[in-house]
Short mmCIF file of C-alpha atoms in Angstrom, two decimals:
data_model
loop_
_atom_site.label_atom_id
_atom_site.label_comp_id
_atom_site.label_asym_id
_atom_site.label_seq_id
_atom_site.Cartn_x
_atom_site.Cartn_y
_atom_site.Cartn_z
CA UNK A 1 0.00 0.00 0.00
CA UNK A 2 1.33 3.87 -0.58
CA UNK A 3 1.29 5.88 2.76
CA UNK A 4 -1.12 8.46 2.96
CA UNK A 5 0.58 11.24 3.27
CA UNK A 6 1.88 13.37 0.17
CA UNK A 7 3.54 16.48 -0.78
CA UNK A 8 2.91 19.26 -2.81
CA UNK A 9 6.15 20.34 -4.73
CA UNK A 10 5.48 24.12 -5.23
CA UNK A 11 6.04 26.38 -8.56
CA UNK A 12 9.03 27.60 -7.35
CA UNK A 13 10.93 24.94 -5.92
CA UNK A 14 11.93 22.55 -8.59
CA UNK A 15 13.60 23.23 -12.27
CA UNK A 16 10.91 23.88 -15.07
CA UNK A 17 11.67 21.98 -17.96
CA UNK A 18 12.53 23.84 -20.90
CA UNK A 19 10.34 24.57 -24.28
CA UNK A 20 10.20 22.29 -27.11
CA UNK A 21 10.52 22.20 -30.88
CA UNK A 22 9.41 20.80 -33.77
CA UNK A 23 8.73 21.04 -37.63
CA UNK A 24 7.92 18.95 -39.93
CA UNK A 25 8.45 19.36 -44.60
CA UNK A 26 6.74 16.52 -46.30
CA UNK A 27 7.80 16.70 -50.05
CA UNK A 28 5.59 14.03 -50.90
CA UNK A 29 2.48 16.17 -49.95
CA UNK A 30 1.00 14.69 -47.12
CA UNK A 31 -0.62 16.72 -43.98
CA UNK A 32 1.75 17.02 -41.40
CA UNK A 33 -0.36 18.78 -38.11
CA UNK A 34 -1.29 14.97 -36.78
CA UNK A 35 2.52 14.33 -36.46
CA UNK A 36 3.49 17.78 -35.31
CA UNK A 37 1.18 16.87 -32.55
CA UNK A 38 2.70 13.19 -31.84
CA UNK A 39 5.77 15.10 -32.03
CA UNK A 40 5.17 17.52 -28.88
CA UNK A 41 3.55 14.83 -26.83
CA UNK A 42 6.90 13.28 -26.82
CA UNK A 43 8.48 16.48 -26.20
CA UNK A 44 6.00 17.56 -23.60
CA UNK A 45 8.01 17.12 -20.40
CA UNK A 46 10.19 20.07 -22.00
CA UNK A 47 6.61 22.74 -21.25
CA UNK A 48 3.31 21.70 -19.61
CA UNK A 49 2.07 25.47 -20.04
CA UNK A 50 1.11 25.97 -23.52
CA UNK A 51 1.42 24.68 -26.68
CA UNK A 52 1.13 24.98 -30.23
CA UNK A 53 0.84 24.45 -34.33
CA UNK A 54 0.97 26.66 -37.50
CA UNK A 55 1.02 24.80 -41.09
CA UNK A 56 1.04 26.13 -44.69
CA UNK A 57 0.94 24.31 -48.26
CA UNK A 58 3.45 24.62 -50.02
CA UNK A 59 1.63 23.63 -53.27
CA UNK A 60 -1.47 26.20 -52.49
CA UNK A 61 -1.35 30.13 -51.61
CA UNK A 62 1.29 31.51 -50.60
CA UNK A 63 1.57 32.61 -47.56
CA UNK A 64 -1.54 30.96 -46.14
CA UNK A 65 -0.94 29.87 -42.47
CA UNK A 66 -2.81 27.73 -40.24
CA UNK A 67 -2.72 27.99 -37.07
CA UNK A 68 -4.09 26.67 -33.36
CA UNK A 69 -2.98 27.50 -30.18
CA UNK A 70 -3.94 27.14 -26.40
CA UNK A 71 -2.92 27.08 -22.87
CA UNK A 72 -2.39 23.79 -21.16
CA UNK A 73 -1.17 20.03 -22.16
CA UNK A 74 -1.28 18.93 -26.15
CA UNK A 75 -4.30 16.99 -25.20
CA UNK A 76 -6.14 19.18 -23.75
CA UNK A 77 -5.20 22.13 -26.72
CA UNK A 78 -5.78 19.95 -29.67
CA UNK A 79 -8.70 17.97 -30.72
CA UNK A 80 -8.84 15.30 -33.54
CA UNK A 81 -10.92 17.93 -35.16
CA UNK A 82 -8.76 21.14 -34.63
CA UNK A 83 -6.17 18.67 -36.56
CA UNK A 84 -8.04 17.39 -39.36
CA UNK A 85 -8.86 20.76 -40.35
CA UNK A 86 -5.10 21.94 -40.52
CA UNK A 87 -4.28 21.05 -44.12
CA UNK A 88 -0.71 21.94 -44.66
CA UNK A 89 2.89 19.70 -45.90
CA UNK A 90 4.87 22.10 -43.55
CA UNK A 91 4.76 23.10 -40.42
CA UNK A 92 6.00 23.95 -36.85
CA UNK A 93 4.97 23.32 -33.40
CA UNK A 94 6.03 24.36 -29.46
CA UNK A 95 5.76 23.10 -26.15
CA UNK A 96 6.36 25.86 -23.86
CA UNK A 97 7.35 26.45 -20.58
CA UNK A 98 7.82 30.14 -19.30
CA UNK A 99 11.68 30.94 -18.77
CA UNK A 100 11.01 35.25 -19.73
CA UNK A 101 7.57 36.38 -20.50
CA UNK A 102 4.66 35.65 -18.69
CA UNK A 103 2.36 32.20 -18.89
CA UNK A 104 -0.52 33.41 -21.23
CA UNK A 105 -2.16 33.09 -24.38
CA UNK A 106 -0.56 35.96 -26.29
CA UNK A 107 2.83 34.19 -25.49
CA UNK A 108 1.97 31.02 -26.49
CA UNK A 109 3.98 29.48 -30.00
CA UNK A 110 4.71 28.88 -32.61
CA UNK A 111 4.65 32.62 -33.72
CA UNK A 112 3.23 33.43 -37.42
CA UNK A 113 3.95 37.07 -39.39
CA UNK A 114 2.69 38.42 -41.81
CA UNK A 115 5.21 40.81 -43.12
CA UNK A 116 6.16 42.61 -46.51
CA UNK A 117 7.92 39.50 -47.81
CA UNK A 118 5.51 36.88 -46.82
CA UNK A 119 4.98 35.29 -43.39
CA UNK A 120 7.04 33.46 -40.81
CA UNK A 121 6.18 30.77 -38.30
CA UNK A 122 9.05 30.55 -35.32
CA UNK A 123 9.22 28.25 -32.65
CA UNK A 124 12.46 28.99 -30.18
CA UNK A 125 13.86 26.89 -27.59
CA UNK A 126 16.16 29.38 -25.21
CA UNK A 127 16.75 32.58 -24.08
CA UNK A 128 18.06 35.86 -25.34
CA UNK A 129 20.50 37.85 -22.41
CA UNK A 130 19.87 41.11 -25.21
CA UNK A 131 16.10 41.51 -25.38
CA UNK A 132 15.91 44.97 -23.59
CA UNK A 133 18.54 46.81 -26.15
CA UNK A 134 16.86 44.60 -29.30
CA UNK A 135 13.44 45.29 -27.98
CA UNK A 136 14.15 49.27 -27.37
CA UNK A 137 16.16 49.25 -30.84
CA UNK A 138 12.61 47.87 -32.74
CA UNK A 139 10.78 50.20 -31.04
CA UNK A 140 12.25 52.88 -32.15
CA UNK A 141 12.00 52.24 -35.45
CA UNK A 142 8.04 51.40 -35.18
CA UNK A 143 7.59 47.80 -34.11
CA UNK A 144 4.46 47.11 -32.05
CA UNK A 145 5.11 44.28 -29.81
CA UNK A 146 2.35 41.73 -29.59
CA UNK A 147 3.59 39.70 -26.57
CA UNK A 148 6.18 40.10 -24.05
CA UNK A 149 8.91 36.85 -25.28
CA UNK A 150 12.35 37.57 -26.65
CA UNK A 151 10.72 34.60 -29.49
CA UNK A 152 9.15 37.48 -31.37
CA UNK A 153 12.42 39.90 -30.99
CA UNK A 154 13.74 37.22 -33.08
CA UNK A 155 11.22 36.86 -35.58
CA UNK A 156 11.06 40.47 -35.90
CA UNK A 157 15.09 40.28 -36.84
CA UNK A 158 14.81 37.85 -39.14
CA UNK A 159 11.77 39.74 -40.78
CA UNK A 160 13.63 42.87 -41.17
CA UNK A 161 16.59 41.09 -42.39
CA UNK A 162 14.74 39.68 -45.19
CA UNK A 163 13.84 42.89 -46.55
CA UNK A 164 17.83 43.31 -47.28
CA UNK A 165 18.92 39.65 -47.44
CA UNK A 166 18.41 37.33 -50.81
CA UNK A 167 16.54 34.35 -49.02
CA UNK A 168 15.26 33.36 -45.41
CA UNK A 169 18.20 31.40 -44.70
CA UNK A 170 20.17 34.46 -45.14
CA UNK A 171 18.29 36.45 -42.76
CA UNK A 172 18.30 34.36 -40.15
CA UNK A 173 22.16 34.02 -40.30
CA UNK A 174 21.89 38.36 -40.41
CA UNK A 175 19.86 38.10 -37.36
CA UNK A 176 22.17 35.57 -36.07
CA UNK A 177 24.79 37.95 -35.73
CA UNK A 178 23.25 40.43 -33.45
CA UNK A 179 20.45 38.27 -31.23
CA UNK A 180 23.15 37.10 -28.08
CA UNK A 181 21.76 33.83 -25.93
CA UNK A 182 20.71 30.69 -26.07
CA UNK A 183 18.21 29.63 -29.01
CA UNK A 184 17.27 26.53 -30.58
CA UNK A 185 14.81 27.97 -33.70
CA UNK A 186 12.64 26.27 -35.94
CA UNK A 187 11.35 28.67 -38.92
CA UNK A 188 8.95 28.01 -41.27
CA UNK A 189 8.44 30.18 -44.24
CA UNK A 190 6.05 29.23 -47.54
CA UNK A 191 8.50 27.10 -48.99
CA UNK A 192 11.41 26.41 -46.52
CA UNK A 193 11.54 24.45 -42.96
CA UNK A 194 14.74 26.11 -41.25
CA UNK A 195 16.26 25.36 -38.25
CA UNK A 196 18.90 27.32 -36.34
CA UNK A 197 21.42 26.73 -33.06
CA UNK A 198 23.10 29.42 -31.44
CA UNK A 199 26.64 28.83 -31.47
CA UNK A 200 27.61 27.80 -27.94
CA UNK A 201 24.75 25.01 -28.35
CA UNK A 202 23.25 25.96 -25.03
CA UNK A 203 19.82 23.99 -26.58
CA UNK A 204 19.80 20.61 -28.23
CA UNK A 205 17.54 20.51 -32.02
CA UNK A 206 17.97 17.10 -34.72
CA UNK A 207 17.53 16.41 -37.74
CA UNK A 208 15.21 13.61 -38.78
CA UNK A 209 13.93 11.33 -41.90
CA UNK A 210 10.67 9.33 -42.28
CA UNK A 211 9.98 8.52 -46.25
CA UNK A 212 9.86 11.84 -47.75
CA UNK A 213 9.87 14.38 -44.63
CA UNK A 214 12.31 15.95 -42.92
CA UNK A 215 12.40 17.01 -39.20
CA UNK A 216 13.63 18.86 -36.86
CA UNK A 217 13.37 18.44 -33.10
CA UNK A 218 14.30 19.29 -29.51
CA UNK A 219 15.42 15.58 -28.95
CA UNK A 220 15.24 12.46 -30.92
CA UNK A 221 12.97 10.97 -28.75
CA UNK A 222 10.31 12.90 -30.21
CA UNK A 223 11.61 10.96 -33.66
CA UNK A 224 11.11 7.70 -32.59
CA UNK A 225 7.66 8.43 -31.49
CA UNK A 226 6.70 9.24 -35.14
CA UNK A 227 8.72 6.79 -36.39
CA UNK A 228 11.40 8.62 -38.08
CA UNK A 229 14.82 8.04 -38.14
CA UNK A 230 17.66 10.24 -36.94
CA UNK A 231 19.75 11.99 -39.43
CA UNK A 232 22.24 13.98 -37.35
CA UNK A 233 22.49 16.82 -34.91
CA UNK A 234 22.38 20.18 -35.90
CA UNK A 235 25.88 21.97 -34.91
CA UNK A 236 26.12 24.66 -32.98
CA UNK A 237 26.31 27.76 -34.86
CA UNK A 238 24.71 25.78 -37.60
CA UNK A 239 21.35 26.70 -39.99
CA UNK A 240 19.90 23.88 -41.83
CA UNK A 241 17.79 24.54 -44.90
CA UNK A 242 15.05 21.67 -45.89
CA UNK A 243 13.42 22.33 -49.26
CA UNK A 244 12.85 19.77 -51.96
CA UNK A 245 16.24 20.06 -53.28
CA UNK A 246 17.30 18.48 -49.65
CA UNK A 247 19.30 20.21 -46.88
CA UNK A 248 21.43 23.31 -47.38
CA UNK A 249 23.94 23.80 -44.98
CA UNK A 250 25.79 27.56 -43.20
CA UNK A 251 28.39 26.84 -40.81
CA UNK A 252 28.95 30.58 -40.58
CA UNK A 253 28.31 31.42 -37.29
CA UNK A 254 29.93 28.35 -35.72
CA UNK A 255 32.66 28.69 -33.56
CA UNK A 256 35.40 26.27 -32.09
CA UNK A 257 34.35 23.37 -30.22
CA UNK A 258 36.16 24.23 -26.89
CA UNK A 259 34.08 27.58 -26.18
CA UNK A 260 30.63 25.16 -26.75
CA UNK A 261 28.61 25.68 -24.13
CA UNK A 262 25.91 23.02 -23.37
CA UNK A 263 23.36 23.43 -20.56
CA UNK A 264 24.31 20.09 -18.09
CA UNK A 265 21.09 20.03 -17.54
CA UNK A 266 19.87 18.79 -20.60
CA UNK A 267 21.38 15.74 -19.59
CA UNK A 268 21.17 15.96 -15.57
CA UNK A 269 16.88 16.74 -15.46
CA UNK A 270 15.73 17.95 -18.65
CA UNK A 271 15.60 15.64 -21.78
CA UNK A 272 14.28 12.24 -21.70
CA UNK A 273 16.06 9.47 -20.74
CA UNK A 274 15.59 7.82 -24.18
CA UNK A 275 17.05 11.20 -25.98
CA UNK A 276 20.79 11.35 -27.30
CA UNK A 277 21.97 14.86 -27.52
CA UNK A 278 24.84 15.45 -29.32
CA UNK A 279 25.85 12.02 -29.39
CA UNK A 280 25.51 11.06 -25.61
CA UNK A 281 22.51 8.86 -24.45
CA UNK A 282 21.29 11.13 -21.50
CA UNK A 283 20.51 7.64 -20.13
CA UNK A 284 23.91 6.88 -19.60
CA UNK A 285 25.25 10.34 -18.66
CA UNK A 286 22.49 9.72 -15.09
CA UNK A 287 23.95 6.77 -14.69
CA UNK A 288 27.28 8.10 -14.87
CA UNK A 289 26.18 10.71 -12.38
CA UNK A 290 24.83 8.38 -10.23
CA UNK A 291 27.87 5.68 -10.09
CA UNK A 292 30.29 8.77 -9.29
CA UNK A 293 27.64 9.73 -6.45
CA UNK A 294 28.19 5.90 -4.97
CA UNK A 295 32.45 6.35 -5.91
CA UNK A 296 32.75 9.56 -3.90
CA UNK A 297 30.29 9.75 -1.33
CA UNK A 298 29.05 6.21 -0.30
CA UNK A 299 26.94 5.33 2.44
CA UNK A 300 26.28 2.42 4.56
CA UNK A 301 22.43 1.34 3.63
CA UNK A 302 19.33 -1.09 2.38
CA UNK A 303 17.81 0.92 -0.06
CA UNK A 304 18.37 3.29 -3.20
CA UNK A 305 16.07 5.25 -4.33
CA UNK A 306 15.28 8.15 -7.01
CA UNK A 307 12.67 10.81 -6.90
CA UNK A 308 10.51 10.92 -9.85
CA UNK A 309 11.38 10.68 -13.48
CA UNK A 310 15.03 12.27 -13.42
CA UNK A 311 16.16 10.48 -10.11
CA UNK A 312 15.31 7.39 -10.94
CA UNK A 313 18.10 6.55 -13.49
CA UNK A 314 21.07 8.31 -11.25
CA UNK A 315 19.59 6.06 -8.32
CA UNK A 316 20.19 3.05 -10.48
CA UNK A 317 23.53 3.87 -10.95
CA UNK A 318 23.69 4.55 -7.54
CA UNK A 319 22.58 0.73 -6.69
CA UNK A 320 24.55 -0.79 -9.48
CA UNK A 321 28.36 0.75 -8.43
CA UNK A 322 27.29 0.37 -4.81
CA UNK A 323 25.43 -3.07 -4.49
CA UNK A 324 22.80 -1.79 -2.51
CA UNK A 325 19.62 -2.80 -3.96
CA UNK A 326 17.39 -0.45 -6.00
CA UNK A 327 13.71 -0.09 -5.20
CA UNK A 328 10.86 2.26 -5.98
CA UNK A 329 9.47 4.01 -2.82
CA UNK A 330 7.53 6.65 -4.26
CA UNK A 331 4.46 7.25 -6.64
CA UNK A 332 3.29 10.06 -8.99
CA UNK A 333 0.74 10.68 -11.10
CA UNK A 334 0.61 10.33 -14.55
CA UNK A 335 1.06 13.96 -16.59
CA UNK A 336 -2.38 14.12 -17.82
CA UNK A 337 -3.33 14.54 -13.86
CA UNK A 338 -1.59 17.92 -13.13
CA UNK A 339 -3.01 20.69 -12.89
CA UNK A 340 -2.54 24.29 -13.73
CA UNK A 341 -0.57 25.31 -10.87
CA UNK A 342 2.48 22.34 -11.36
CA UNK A 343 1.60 21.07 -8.18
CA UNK A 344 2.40 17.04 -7.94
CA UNK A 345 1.75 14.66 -5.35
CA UNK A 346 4.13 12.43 -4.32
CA UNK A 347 2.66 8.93 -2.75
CA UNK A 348 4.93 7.22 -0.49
CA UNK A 349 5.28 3.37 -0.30
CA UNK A 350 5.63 2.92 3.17
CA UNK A 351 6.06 -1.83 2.76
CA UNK A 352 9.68 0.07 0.94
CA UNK A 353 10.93 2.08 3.52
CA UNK A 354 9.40 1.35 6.42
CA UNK A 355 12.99 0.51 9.01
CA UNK A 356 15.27 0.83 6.12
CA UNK A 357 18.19 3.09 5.71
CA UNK A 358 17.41 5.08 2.65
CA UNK A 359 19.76 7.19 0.28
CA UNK A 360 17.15 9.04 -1.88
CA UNK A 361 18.69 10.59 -4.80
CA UNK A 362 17.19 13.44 -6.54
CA UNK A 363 18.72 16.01 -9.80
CA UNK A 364 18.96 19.16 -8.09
CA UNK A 365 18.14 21.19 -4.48
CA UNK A 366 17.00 24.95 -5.53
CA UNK A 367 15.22 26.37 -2.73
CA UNK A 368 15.40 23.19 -0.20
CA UNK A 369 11.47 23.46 0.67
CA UNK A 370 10.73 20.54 -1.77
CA UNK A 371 13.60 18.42 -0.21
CA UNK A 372 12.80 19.21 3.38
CA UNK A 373 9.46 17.58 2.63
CA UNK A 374 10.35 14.38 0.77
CA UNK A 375 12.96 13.74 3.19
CA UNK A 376 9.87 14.11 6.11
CA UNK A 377 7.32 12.17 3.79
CA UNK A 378 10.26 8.96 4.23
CA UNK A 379 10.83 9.36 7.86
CA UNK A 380 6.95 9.46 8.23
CA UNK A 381 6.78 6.05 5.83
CA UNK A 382 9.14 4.49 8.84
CA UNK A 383 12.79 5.20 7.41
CA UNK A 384 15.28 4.51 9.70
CA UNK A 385 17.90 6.93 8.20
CA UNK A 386 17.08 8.87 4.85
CA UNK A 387 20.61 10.23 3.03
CA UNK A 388 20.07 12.34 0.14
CA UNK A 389 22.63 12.46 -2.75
CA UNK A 390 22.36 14.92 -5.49
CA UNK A 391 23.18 14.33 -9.17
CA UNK A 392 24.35 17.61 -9.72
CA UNK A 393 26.65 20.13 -7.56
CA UNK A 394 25.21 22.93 -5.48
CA UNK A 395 23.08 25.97 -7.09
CA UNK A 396 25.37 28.71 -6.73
CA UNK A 397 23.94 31.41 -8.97
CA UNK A 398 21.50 31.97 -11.35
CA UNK A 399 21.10 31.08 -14.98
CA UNK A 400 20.48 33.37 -17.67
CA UNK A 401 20.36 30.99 -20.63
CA UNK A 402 16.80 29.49 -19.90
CA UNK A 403 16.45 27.58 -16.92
CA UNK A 404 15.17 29.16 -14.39
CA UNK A 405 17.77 29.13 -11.54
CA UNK A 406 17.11 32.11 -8.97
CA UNK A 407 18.94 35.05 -7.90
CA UNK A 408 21.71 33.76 -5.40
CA UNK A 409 19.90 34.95 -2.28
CA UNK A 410 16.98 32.45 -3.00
CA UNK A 411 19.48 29.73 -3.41
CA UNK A 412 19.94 27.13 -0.24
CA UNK A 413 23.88 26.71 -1.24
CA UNK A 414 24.39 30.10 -1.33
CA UNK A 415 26.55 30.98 1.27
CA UNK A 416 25.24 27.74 3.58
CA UNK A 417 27.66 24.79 4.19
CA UNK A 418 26.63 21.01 2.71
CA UNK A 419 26.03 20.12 6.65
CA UNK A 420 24.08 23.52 6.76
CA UNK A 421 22.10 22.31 4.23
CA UNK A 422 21.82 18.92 5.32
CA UNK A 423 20.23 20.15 8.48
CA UNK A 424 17.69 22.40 6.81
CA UNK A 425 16.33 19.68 4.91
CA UNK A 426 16.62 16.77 7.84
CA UNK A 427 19.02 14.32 6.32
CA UNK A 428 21.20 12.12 7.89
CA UNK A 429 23.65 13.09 5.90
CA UNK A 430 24.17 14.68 2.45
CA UNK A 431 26.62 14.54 -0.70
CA UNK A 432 26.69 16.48 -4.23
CA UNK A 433 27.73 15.11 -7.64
CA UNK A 434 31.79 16.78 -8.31
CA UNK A 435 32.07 19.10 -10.78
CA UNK A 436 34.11 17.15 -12.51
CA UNK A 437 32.51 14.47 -13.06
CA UNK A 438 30.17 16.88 -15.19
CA UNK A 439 32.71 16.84 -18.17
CA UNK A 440 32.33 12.69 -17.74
CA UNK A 441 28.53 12.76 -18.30
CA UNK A 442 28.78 15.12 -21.76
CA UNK A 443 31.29 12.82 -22.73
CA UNK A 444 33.85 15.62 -23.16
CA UNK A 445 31.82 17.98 -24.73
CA UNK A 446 31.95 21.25 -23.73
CA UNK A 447 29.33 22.64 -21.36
CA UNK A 448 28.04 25.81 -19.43
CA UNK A 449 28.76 25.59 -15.73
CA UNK A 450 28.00 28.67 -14.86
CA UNK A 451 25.08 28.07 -11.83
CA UNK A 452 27.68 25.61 -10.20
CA UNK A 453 31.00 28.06 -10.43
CA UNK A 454 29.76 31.43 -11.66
CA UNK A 455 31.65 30.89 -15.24
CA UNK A 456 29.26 31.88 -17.58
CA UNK A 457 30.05 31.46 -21.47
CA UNK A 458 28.59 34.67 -22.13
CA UNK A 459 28.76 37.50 -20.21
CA UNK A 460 25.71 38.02 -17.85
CA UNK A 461 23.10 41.20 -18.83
CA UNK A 462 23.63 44.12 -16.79
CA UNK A 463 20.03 43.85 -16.46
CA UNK A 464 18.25 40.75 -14.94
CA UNK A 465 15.96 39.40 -18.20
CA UNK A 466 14.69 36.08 -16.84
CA UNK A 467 11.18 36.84 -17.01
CA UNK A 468 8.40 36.19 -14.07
CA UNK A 469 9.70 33.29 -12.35
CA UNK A 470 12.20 35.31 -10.39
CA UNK A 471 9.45 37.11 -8.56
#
């Protein structure tokens, strides 16, 4: 039987998964807004908040967009009706959660304009550190903002490019050049399915085949959900081109590997544990986190066990370098059951704990409120001890690239010990992953560190950009 007691984990105290995108070019014809919608149910643990489709075809007018969008889960946004009616062979879709810009309607993707050279539909992944200098700069020159996301500050640059630059691929490498952050685009114009990485590669995006269609994706676990098979990576730095001449290529903006700059937490909490990134199963990279957890901070006890989805693979590597058995000692809802607020409850099963020493391992501590409770929910199941090992190191400061980290003085590790810490959230004892080990898990790729050590790849915005959640 579960216990009956559960806990609410709050808004604020866990890691919001990032947004997610996808298009899809069919050459053969074929409508493409039922698999744009398989698509972001696989990529819906990347945004819960809104979500949503635009489509155009490329054999009828020109410059005819379809579009639906809503707030909440792609189920709930999308019936089989709103879908049959959006005829198009190209198309892009979003999965967003809120990282600058508030949760509403108006700032819900994919975007679609209609400007003097056509129309545009963008879906980004990321965050811009240069939105209040781009945003005054358009403003000055008459743009009338329709939401509050840095997404449309791009779209507007690429738009404005255009007017200057021989084709869309063009502008978006103009735009490119002055837009400063972390963006994963997908663009869709009348004829053309781009997609863009910013050149540190702080957001993951794929290339994909099935019969005659391209894609492009967040991960490529949203590929073999449709059934397609994965081509490559997009580079960072990198535009792909998709028409029915094949992919076009602009390495322009790329820059050397060693200043690459991948957010960790792709593969720490984000992305699926099916996804590769860059080449590296983000499977294995938790289970390398959680083996180096059992190397360098064991602990005498019966039990390992993760908290739900992205401690559950880092507690099995836990178990497996250790020898202490793995079990499953709490339960959560499915998706479909959350509601608006993000609020999930977390059943205990007391038959697993009850008199066992437990090391519980989770991906991250923010604020410490969510920790201090699971840690009470075990010692109220009957856990003897209850040790808590983290698979990534303290939260030192905040993030400006699109997860939303807090300012330092909302942070637990900021300026507390570990044994602080362990007190505040009732432990027995407590243990972070090693930075270094961080470099092991992206398989020597490089990475952005900068919440751990204050390193940033980019030099932070004199003004703080990160949007609502900081309130």
């Amino acid at each position: 039987m579960t216990d009956n007691i559960y806990i609410q984990t709050e808004n604020n105290d866990k890691l919001k998964e990032e947004c997610g995108v996808f298009g899809v070019y069919d050459f053969d014809g074929h409508d493409v807004a039922s698999t744009i919608y398989y698509g972001l149910l696989a990529l819906q643990h990347r945004g819960q908040e809104s979500c949503g489709i635009a489509v155009s075809d490329t054999s009828g007018p020109k410059g005819l967009v379809l579009s639906h969008k809503g707030m909440g889960l792609c189920n709930e946004v999308f019936t089989p009706e709103d879908l049959e009616s959006m005829k198009g062979n190209i198309g892009v879709g979003h999965t967003r959660y809120s990282t600058a810009g508030s949760s509403t309607r108006e700032n819900a993707q994919p975007l679609v304009l209609n400007y003097i050279k056509g129309t545009l539909g963008l879906a980004h992944n990321g965050n811009l550190i240069n939105t209040p200098q781009l945003r005054q700069e358009l403003a000055r020159t008459g743009a009338i903002f329709q939401t509050t996301i840095d997404s449309e500050i791009i779209a507007y640059m690429i738009a404005r490019a255009r007017v200057e630059q021989p084709t869309v691929q063009a502008a978006v490498a103009e735009a490119m050049k002055k837009i400063k952050g972390a963006y994963s685009l997908v663009v869709m114009s009348p004829r053309k399915l781009i997609g863009a990485r910013d050149p540190y590669g702080f957001r993951p995006l794929c290339i994909g085949k099935r019969g005659n269609a391209y894609i492009l994706a967040s991960e490529s676990c949203a590929l073999d959900t449709i059934g397609a098979e994965f081509v490559r990576d997009v580079e960072p730095g990198e535009i792909v081109t998709i028409t029915q001449k094949g992919i076009e290529s602009n390495r322009s903006m790329c820059i050397p590997k060693e200043q690459h700059a991948r957010c960790i937490f792709e593969y720490i909490y984000f992305a699926r544990p099916d996804a590769y990134i860059d080449g590296v199963s983000v499977y294995e990279s938790r289970l390398i986190a959680g083996r180096s957890l059992a190397k360098h901070h064991p602990v005498d006890a019966d039990l390992v066990v993760g908290v739900p989805e992205s401690g559950n693979v880092a507690a099995m590597g836990y178990a497996m370098e250790s020898g202490i058995p793995y079990g499953m000692a709490f339960v959560k809802p499915t998706q479909s059951s959350r509601d608006s607020s993000v609020r999930i409850k977390l059943n205990v099963l007391t038959e697993a704990v009850k008199g066992k020493r437990v090391i519980m391992i989770d991906d991250s501590i923010v604020r410490g409120t969510t920790s201090d409770r699971i840690v009470g929910m075990l010692r109220e199941a009957g856990a003897k001890e209850v040790h808590v090992r983290i698979s990534s190191p303290p939260f030192l400061h905040p993030c400006y690239f699109g997860t939303d980290i807090p300012s330092e003085d909302q942070l637990i590790a900021h300026n507390r010990s570990v044994d602080e810490i362990c007190k505040i959230i009732g432990a027995d004892s407590l243990a972070y992953l090693d930075e270094e080990c961080l470099y092991e898990m992206s398989k020597g790729l490089g990475i952005c560190t900068g919440c751990f050590n204050g390193k940033y790849p980019l030099d932070p915005p004199t003004e703080d950009i990160r949007g609502d959640y900081q309130k």
